[in-house]
Coordinates of C-alpha atoms in Angstrom, one line a residue:
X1 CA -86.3 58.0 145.3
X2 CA -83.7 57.7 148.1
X3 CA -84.2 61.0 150.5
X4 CA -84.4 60.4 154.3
X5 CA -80.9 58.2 155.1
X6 CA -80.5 57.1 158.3
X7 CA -76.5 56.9 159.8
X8 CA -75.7 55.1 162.6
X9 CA -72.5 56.1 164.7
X10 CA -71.1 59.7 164.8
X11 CA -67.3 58.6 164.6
X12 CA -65.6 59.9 161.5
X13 CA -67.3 57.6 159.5
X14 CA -70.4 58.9 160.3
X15 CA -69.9 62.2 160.2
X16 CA -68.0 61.4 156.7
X17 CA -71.5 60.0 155.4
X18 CA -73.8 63.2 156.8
X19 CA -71.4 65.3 155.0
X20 CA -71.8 63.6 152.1
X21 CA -75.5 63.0 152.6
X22 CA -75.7 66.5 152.6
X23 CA -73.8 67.3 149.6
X24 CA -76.0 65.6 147.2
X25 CA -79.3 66.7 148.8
X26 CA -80.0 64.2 150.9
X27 CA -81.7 64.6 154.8
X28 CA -79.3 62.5 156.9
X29 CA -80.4 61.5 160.3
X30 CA -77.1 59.7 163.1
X31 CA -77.9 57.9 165.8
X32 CA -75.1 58.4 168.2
X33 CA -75.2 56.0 171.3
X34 CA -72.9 58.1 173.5
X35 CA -73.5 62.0 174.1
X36 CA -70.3 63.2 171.9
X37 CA -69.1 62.7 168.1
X38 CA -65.8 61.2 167.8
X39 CA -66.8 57.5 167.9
X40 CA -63.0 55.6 168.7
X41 CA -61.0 58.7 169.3
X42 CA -63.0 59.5 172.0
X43 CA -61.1 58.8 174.8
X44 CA -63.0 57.9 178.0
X45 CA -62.0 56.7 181.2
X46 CA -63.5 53.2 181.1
X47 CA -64.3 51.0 178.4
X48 CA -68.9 51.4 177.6
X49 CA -70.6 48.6 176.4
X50 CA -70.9 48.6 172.5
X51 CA -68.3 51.1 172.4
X52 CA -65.2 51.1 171.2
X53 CA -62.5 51.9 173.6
X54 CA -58.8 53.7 173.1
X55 CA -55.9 53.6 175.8
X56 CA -55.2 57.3 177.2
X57 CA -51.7 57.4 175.3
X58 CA -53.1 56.1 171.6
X59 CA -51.4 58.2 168.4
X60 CA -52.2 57.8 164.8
X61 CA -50.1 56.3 163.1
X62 CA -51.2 57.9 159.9
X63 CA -49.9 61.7 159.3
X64 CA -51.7 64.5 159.1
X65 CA -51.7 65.0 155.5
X66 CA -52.7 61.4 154.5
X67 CA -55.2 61.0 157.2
X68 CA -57.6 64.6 157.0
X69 CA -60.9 65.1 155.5
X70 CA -60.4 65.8 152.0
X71 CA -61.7 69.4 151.9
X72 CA -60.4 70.5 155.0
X73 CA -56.8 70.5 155.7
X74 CA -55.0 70.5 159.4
X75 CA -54.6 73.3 160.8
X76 CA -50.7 73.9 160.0
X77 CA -49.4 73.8 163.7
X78 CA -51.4 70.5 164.2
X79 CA -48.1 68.0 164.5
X80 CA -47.9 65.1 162.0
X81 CA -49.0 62.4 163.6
X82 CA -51.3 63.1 166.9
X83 CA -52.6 62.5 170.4
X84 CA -56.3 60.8 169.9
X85 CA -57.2 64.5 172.0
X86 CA -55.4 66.5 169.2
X87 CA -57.7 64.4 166.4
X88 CA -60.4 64.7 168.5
X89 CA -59.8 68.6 168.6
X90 CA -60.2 68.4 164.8
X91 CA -63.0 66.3 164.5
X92 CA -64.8 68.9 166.3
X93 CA -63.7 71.4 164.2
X94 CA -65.0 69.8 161.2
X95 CA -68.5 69.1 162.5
X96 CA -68.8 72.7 163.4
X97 CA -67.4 74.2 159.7
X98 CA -69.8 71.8 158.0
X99 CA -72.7 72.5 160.5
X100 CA -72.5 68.9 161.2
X101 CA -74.0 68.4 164.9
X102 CA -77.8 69.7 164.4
X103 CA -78.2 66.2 162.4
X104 CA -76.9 64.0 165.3
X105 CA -79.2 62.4 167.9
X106 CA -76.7 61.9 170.8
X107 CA -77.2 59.3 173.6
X108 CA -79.7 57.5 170.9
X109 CA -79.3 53.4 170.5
X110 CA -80.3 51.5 167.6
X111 CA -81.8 48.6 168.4
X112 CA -83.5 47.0 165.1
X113 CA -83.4 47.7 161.8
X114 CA -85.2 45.8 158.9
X115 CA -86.7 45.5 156.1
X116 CA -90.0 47.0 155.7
X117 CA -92.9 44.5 154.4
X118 CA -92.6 46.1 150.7
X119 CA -88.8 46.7 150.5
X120 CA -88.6 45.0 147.0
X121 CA -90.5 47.8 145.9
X122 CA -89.5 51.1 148.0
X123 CA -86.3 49.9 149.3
X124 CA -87.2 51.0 152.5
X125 CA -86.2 50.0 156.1
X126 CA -87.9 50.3 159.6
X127 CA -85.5 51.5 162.0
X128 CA -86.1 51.6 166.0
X129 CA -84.4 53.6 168.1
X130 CA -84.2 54.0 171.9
X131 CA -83.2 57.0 173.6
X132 CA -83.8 58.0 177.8
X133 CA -85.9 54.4 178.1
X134 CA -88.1 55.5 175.4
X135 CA -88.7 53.8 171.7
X136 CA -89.1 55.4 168.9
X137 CA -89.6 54.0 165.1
X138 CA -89.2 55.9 162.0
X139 CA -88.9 54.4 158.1
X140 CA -85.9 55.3 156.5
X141 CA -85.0 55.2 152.7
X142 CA -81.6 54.6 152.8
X143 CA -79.2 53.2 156.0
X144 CA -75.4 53.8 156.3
X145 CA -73.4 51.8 158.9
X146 CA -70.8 53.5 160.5
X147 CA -70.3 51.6 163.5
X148 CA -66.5 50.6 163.1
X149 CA -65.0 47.3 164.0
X150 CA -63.3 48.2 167.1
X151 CA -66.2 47.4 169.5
X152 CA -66.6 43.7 170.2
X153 CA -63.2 42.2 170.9
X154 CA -62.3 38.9 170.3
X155 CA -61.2 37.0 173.0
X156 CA -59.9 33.6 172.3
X157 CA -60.2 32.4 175.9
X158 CA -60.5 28.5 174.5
X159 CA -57.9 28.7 172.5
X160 CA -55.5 28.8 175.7
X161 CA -55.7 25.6 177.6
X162 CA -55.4 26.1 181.5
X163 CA -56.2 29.8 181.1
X164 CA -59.5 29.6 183.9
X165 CA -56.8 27.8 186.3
X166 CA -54.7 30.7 186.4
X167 CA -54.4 32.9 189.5
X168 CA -53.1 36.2 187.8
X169 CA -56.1 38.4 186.4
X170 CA -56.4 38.6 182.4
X171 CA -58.8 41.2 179.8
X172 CA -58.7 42.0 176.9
X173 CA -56.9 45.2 175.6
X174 CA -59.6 47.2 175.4
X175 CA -60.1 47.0 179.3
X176 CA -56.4 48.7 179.0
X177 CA -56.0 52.5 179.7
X178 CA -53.3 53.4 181.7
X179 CA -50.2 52.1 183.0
X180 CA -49.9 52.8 186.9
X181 CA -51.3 49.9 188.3
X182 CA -49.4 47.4 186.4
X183 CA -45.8 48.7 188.6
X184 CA -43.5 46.4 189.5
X185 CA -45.8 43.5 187.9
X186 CA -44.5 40.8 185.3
X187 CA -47.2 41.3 181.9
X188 CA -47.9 38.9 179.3
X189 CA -49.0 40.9 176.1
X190 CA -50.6 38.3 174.0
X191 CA -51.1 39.6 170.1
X192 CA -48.2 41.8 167.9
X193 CA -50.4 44.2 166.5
X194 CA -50.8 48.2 167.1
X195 CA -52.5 47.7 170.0
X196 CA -50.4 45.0 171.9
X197 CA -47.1 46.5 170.8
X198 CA -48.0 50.2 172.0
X199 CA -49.4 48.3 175.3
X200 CA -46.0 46.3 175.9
X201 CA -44.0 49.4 175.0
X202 CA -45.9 51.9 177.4
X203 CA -45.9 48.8 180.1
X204 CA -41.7 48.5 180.1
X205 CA -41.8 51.5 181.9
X206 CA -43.5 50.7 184.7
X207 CA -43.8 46.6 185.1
X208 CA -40.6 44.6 186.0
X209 CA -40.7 42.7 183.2
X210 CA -42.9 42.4 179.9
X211 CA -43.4 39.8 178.0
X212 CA -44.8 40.5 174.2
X213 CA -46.5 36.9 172.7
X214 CA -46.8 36.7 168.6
X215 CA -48.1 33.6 167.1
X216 CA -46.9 34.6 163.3
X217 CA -44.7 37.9 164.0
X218 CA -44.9 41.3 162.6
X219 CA -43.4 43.7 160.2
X220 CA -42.5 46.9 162.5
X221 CA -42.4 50.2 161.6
X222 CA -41.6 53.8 162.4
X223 CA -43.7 56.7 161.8
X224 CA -40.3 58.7 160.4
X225 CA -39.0 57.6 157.5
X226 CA -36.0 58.6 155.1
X227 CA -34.9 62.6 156.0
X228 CA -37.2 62.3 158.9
X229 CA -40.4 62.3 157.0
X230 CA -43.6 60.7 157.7
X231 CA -43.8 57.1 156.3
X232 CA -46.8 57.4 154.6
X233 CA -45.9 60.5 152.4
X234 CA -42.5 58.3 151.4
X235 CA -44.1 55.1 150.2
X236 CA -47.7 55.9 149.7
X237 CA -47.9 57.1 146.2
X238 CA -48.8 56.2 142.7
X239 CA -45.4 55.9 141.4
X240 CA -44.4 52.9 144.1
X241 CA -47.8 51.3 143.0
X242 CA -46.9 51.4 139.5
X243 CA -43.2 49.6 140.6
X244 CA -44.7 47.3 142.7
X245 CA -47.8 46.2 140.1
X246 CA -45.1 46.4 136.9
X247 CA -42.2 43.9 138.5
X248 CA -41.8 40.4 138.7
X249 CA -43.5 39.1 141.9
X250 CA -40.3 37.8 143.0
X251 CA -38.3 41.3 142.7
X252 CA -41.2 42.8 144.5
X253 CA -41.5 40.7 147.2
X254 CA -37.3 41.1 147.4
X255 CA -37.7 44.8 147.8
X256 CA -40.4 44.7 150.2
X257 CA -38.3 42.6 152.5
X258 CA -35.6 44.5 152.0
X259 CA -37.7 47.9 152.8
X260 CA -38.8 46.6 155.8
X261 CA -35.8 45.3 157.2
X262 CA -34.0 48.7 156.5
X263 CA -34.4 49.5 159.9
X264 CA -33.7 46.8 161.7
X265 CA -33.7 43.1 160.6
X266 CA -36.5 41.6 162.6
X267 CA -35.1 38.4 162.5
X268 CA -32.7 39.1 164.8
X269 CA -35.4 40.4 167.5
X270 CA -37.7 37.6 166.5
X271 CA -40.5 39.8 164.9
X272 CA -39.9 38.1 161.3
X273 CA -43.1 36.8 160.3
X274 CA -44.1 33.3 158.9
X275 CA -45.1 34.3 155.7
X276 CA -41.9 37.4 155.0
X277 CA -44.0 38.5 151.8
X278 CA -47.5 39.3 153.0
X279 CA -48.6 42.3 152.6
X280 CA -51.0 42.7 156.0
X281 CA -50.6 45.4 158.4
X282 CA -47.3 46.1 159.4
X283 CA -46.9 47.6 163.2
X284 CA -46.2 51.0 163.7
X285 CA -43.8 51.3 167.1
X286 CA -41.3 53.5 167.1
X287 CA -40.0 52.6 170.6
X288 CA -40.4 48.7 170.3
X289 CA -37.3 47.7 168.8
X290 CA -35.5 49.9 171.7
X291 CA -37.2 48.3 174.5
X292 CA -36.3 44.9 173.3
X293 CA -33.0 45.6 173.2
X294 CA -32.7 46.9 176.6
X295 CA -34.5 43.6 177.6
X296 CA -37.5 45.4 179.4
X297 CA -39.9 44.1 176.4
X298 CA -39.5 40.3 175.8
X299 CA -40.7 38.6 172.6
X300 CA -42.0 35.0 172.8
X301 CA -43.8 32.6 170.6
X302 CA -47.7 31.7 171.2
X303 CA -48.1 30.2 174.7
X304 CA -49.3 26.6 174.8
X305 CA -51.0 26.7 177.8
X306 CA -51.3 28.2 181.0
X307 CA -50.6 27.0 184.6
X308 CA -52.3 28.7 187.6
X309 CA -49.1 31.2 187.9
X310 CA -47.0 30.7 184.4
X311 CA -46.6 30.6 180.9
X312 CA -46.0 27.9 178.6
X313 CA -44.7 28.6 175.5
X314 CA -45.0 26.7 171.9
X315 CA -41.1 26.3 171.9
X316 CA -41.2 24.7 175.8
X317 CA -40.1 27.8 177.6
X318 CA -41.8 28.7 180.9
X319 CA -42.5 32.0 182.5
X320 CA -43.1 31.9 186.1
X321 CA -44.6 34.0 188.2
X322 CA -47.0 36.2 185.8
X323 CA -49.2 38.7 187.1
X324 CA -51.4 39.8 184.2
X325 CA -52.3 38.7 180.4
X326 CA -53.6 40.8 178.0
X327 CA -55.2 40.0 175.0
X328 CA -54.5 42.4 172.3
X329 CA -56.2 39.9 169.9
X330 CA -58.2 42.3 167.8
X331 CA -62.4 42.3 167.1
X332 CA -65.0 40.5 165.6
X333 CA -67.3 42.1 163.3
X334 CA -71.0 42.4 164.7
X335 CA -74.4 44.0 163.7
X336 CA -76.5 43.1 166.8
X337 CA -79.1 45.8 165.7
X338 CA -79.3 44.2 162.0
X339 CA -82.7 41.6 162.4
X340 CA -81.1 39.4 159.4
X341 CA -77.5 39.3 159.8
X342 CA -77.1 37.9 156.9
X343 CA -77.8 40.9 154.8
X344 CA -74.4 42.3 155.6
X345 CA -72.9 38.3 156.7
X346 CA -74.7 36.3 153.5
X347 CA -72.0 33.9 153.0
X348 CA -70.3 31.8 155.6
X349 CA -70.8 33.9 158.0
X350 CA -68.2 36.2 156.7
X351 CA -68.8 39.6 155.9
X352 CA -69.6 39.8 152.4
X353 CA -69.8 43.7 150.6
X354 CA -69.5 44.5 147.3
X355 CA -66.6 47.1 146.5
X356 CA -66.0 46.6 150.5
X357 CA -69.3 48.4 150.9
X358 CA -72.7 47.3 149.6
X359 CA -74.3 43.9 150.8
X360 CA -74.5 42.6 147.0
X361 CA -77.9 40.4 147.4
X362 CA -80.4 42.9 148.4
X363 CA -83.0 43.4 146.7
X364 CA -82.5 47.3 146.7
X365 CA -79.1 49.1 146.7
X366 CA -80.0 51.2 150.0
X367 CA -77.6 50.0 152.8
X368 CA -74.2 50.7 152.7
X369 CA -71.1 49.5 155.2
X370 CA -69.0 52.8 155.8
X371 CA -65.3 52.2 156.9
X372 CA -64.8 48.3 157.5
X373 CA -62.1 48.3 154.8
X374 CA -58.8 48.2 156.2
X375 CA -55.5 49.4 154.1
X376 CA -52.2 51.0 154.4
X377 CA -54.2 54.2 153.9
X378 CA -56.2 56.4 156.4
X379 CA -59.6 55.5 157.3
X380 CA -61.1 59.3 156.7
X381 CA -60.3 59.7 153.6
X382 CA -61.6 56.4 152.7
X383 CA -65.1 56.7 154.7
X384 CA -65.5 59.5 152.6
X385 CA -64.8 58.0 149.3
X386 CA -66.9 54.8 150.0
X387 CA -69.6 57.9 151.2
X388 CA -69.6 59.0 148.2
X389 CA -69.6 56.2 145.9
X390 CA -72.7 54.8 148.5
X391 CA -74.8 57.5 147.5
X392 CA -74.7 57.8 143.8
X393 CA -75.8 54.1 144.1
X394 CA -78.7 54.8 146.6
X395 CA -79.6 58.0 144.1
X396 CA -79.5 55.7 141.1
X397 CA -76.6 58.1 139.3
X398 CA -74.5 54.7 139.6
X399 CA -75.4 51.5 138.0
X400 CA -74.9 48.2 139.9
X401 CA -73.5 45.2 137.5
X402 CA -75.7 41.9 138.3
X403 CA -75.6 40.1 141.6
X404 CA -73.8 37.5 140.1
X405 CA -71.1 39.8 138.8
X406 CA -70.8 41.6 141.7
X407 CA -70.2 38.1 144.0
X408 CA -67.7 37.2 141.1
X409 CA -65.8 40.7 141.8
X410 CA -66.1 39.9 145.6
X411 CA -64.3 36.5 144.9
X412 CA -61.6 38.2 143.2
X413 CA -60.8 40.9 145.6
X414 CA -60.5 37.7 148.2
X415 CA -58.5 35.9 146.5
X416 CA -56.1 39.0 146.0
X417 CA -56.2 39.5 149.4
X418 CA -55.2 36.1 150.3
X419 CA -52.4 36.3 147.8
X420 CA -51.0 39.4 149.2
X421 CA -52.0 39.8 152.9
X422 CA -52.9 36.0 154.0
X423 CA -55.7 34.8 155.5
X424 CA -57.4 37.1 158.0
X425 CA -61.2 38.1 158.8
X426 CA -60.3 42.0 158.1
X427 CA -61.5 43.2 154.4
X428 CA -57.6 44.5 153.7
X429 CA -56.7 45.7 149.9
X430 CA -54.3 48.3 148.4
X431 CA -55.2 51.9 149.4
X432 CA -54.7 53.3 146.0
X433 CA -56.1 51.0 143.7
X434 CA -58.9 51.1 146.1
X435 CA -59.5 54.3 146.2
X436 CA -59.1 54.8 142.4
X437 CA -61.6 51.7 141.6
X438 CA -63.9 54.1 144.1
X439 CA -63.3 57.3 142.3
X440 CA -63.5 56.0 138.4
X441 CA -66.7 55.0 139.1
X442 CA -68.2 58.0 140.0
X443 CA -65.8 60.4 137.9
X444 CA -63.5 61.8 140.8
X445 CA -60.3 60.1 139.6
X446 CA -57.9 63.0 138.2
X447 CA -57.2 62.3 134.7
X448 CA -53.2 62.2 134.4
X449 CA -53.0 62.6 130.7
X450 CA -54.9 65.7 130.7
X451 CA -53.1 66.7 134.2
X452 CA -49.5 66.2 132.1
X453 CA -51.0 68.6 129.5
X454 CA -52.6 71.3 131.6
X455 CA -51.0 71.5 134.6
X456 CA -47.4 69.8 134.4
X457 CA -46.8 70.7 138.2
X458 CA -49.8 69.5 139.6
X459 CA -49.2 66.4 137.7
X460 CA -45.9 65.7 139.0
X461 CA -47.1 66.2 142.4
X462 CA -50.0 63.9 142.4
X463 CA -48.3 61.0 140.7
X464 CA -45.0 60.8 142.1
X465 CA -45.4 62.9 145.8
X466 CA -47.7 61.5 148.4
X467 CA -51.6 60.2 147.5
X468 CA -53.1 62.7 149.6
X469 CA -56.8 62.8 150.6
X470 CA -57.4 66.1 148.3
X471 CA -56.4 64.2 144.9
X472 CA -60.1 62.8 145.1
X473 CA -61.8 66.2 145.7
X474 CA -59.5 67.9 142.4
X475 CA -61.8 66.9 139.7
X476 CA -65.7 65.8 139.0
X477 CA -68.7 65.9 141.9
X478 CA -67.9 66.7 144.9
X479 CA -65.0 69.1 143.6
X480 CA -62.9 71.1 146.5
X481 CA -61.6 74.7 144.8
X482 CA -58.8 74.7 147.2
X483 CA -57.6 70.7 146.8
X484 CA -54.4 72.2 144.0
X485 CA -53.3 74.5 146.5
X486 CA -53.5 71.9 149.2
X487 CA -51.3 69.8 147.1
X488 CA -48.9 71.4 146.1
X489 CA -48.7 73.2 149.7
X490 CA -48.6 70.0 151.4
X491 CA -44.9 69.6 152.3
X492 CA -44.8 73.0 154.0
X493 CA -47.5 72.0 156.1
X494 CA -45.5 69.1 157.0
X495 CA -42.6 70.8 157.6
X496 CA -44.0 73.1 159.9
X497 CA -44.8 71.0 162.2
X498 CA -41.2 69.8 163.0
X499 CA -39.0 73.4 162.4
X500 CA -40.1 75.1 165.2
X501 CA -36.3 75.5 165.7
X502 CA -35.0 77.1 162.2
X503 CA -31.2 75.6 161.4
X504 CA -29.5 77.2 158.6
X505 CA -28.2 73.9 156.6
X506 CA -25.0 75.0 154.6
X507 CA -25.2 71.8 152.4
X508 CA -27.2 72.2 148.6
X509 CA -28.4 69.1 148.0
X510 CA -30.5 68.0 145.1
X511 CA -33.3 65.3 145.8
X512 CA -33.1 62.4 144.1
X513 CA -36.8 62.7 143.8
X514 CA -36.7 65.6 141.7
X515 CA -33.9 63.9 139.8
X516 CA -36.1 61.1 139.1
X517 CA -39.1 63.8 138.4
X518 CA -37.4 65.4 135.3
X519 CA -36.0 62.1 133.6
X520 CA -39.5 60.8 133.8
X521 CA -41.6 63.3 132.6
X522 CA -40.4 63.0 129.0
X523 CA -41.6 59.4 129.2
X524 CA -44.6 60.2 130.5
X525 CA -45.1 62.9 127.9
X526 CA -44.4 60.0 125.4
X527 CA -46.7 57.8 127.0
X528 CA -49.8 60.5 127.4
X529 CA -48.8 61.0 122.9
X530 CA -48.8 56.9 122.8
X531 CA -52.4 56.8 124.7
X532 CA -53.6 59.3 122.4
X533 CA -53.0 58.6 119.0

């Protein structure tokens, strides 16, 4: 019987799991390396080994109301999308509602963790811990890893011919904080994700000249969307997965295009990338697109090679005269504390989970991998999902399929990724039918056909308006009384961020949204009387 669980990392994965840990019964102990919870958003000053490390100026680019801890709401001032000190505000204020913090041992390393000698039998691991130069040892019945992916970076230094000839100084981005010393300086940004864009954005201000380096280019986006709305209450909902699963692939990947292009056509900036229809990551900048038109922010291909004061580019061009290079070029995954690395790595050296959280071959279901998954959705809401789901397996209240089974449902979920967001090392899938593969398996998923019959409102709401966190805490274990009222109060929240000037607006207009709302609702009706009889 699962009882002690050990968590490792207080970000807000961890705290996600001692929540949840704590919900069901169970005595969760974290191991936090640093002395604060917080784990990414917690700025510092200089980047700590086996940390990860955020610039000063970092924003989520996930809003408020997509991106909070399912039973507990923003405060309604907190703007949409915030300063990593404004989350990190309210990450403090959840630990301390949920009494979080007494189960945290702060400035605490894990440094080993394996299997005890009868783990086929108790399940049972040996974890050792160091903490002010002494070690300590404990046995645990059940381990959660919530140590991120943003700690070691990779750094493709081979992969650049010339680069240990060259004069200029070069780090990776997670060396990056703050943009003063880089005045006057010419900067080569190498990588077109979050990071690299926000870097080369921020950097236009100050440097004389930056130069932004994509090998495959990027979809960009902006945090507002149609009517000034955040982008992820817009597009985020079950209704646009039910268009985008129901048409032809060939219509679907002509609207996505199109979507993304609404704003500006990339091709024309030379952000288009290779593959137009994948799915990955798009970047969320709402500056970028600005700066490159007023030529302070340069976009090139990948460079070649590297002389010992320019740039060579794959198309032949040269840049002279570069100062610095920064490598936004993401992070590898790595579990230096896990004695076998191939529990978590068992094929290929790839991380290999089941549902994107269990290692599938152990011999007992009592490690789980909290908040590697990467989707368009939030990662808190999803950390405390895959919390969830983690320890109804460990408490034996949910039944594992075979190993074999479960490596065949790994397979598939790769090659869907591959179909739809190309080939990558991050474990990316679609937030919804994630999340509702999570929640059917341990009863949390709202049933719409009784939600059409009961509560038509609500229905409407949760199916066609944004897939907020709360729809996961509205029904089964784990229920939240006040997730309706969060839902259906979640676009005044919103709103309230952004009116703090109140304009009288003399035109009556009459969404098309609500248009669409009525005509469907009969068909839905029809279908709900279909599913039944």
């Amino acid at each position: 019987m699962v009882q002690r669980v050990a968590i490792i990392g207080a970000g807000l994965s961890g705290l996600a799991s001692i929540k949840c840990c704590l919900d069901e019964g169970l005595e969760p102990t974290c191991f936090e390396r640093s002395d604060d919870i917080g784990g990414l958003w917690k700025f510092t000053e200089r980047a700590e080994e086996g940390r990860a490390s955020i610039y000063r100026s970092v924003f989520t680019n996930s809003c408020k109301e997509m991106m909070c801890f399912p039973d507990f709401p923003f405060p309604d001032d907190f703007p949409n999308y915030m300063h990593n000190s404004k989350l990190q505000e309210y990450i403090r204020m959840y630990a301390k509602h949920f009494a979080l913090l007494r189960y945290i041992k702060f400035k605490t390393t894990v440094s080993s963790i394996k299997k005890r000698p009868d783990f086929s039998v108790t399940g049972q691991w040996d974890v050792i811990t160091k903490q002010d130069g002494k070690e300590e040892s404990a046995v645990f019945d059940a381990i959660m890893v919530c140590s991120g992916h943003h700690v070691y970076p990779n750094f493709p230094v081979d992969c650049f011919p010339g680069l240990n000839k060259f004069k200029g100084s070069y780090f990776h981005s997670r060396e990056y904080k703050e943009p003063e010393k880089f005045k006057g300086k010419r900067v080569l940004v190498i990588g077109l994700g979050n990071s690299g864009s926000d870097i080369a954005v921020e950097l236009s201000h100050t440097a004389s000249q930056v130069y932004l380096s994509s090998r495959s280019g990027s979809w960009v986006m902006s945090r507002v969307w149609d009517n000034g709305y955040p982008w992820d209450m817009l597009t985020v909902t079950r209704f646009e997965t039910f268009l985008r699963d129901s048409l032809p692939t060939s219509v679907s990947d002509w609207l996505y295009v199109r979507r993304m292009n609404r704003w500006f056509k990339h091709e024309n900036y030379g952000l288009m990338p290779l593959n137009r229809t994948s799915r990955k990551e798009p970047v969320f900048n709402d500056d970028l697109p600005s700066r490159i038109t007023c030529g302070t922010v340069v976009v090139k291909p990948n460079v070649k090679e590297f002389t010992e004061t320019s740039a060579i580019f794959q198309d032949g061009t040269v840049q002279e005269n570069v100062d610095f290079v920064i490598f936004a070029t993401g992070y590898s995954y790595s579990y230096p504390f896990m004695e076998d690395n191939a529990i978590i790595k068992c094929r290929d050296n790839e991380v290999t989970l089941y549902k994107g959280i269990l290692p599938p071959r152990l011999e007992k279901p009592t490690m789980a991998v909290i908040g590697l998954v990467q989707s368009l959705g939030a990662i808190i809401p999803t950390s405390d999902l895959q919390a969830r789901w983690a320890i109804k397996v460990f408490k034996g209240l949910y039944k594992l399929p075979p190993v074999n089974d479960m490596m065949e449902d790994i397979d598939e979920k790769m090659g869907k990724k591959l179909k739809w967001y190309g080939q990558s090392n991050t474990l990316q899938t679609d937030y919804i039918s994630y999340m509702d593969e999570l929640a059917s398996a341990i009863g949390v998923k709202p049933s719409f056909p009784l939600l059409f019959l009961t509560d038509p409102r609500l229905a409407l709401e949760v199916y066609f308006g944004p897939c907020s966190p709360y729809q996961f805490r509205l029904t089964g274990p784990g229920k939240w009384d006040g997730a309706r009222n969060a839902i259906l109060t979640q676009w005044d929240r919103t709103l309230k961020a952004t009116r703090t000037r109140v304009v009288y607006d003399s035109q009556k207009h009459f969404p098309f949204l609500n248009l669409l709302k009525i005509l469907a609702l009969p068909l839905l009706l029809l279908a709900v009387f279909l599913m039944i009889n």
